[in-house]
Amino acid sequence: TYPPGSMFKLVDTAAALESGKYTASSQLAGPATLELPGTTHGLSNDDGRACGSNGQISMTDALRISCNTAYAGLGTALGEHALAVQAAKFGFGQTLHVPLPVARSTFPTGLTQAALAQASIGQNDDTVTPLQAAMLSAAIANHGVLMTPNLIKTVRGSDLEVLDAPRPTVLDRAVSAQTAATMTTMMEAVVKSGTGTPAQIPGISVAGKTGTAQNAPGAAPHAWFTAFAPADDPKIAVAVVVEHGGRSGSEASGGTVAAPIARRVISAYLASTAAGSSK
């Protein structure tokens, strides 16, 4: 498992929209530095500047540019319980078998307000597998329905007779269809004009989210990107993590390092399916 970094802002966004207290256009405070409660430390944006005009930014734009202070503030306002419940609906804490066992992704509990602010932007003790990162995008792409991941298409005997063909099964409803549609539009903005622009594919709408995750002291952060495409008719969900591939202090590292890999995978898959359908 890995710290997810700013990819976790998708969970924050889902929890906020599902609460009914926020919309995509809701204004969030995005100061240059957010003082962490009970500490002498501050949480800053990667460029050291405030987000938006006069330190206010819409939730859509906060996700688009991956504003740390806005999402740390949003997470603390929502509270640990709301985030933990939403994370669980996306599969965090689940014991999964594909059918090989999968390490559990986790969202920590018993947090101080300072730790909650950090966990809200995918740091502290948040952990995810690449599979979990793909499940975030897949659930949003699937109108909010999270499916049970599975690597097996068919099980065949020595005579090649099909012994078993696992059927798709629902794991949970992560978010409502309305919330999924709103998040799709917000994730499209990330790729159109935000931190995920390197994932752009001509003629294809891509919905995605970047992440740059601090890990071991002194080590380069991990670079993340999760996405699905086409955004208006999803066929594929992808998650990419480049271990220690990021650049410290850059929320765009996931975009510059991981997003181009996702773009090539998505392009290859869509090209192969298009070629198959034309035969």
Tab-separated table of C-alpha atoms in Angstrom, residues 15 31 38 48 80 86 98 109 125-126 145-146 150-151 166 183-184 196 204 212 226 234 250-251 269 277:
chain	number	residue	atom	x	y	z
A	15	ALA	CA	-18.446	12.980	1.148
A	31	PRO	CA	-5.411	30.328	2.314
A	38	GLY	CA	-3.187	22.259	18.431
A	48	GLY	CA	2.990	28.906	-1.171
A	80	GLU	CA	-13.542	12.007	10.633
A	86	GLN	CA	-17.287	7.509	2.550
A	98	VAL	CA	-9.369	-11.190	-6.898
A	109	THR	CA	-9.438	6.761	12.966
A	125	ASP	CA	-1.768	7.229	7.879
A	126	ASP	CA	-3.927	6.968	4.740
A	145	VAL	CA	-21.811	1.742	-8.109
A	146	LEU	CA	-18.676	-0.029	-6.873
A	150	ASN	CA	-12.055	-9.793	-10.231
A	151	LEU	CA	-9.188	-11.033	-12.409
A	166	PRO	CA	-17.717	-15.482	-12.363
A	183	MET	CA	-17.683	14.318	-9.886
A	184	THR	CA	-17.206	13.229	-13.488
A	196	GLY	CA	-3.895	16.420	-15.115
A	204	ILE	CA	-11.537	11.591	-26.035
A	212	THR	CA	1.750	13.533	-5.137
A	226	THR	CA	-6.300	7.697	-11.534
A	234	PRO	CA	-16.700	4.954	-19.760
A	250	SER	CA	4.723	19.971	-6.644
A	251	GLU	CA	1.065	18.947	-6.636
A	269	TYR	CA	-7.069	0.022	-24.841
A	277	SER	CA	-15.333	-3.920	-33.102
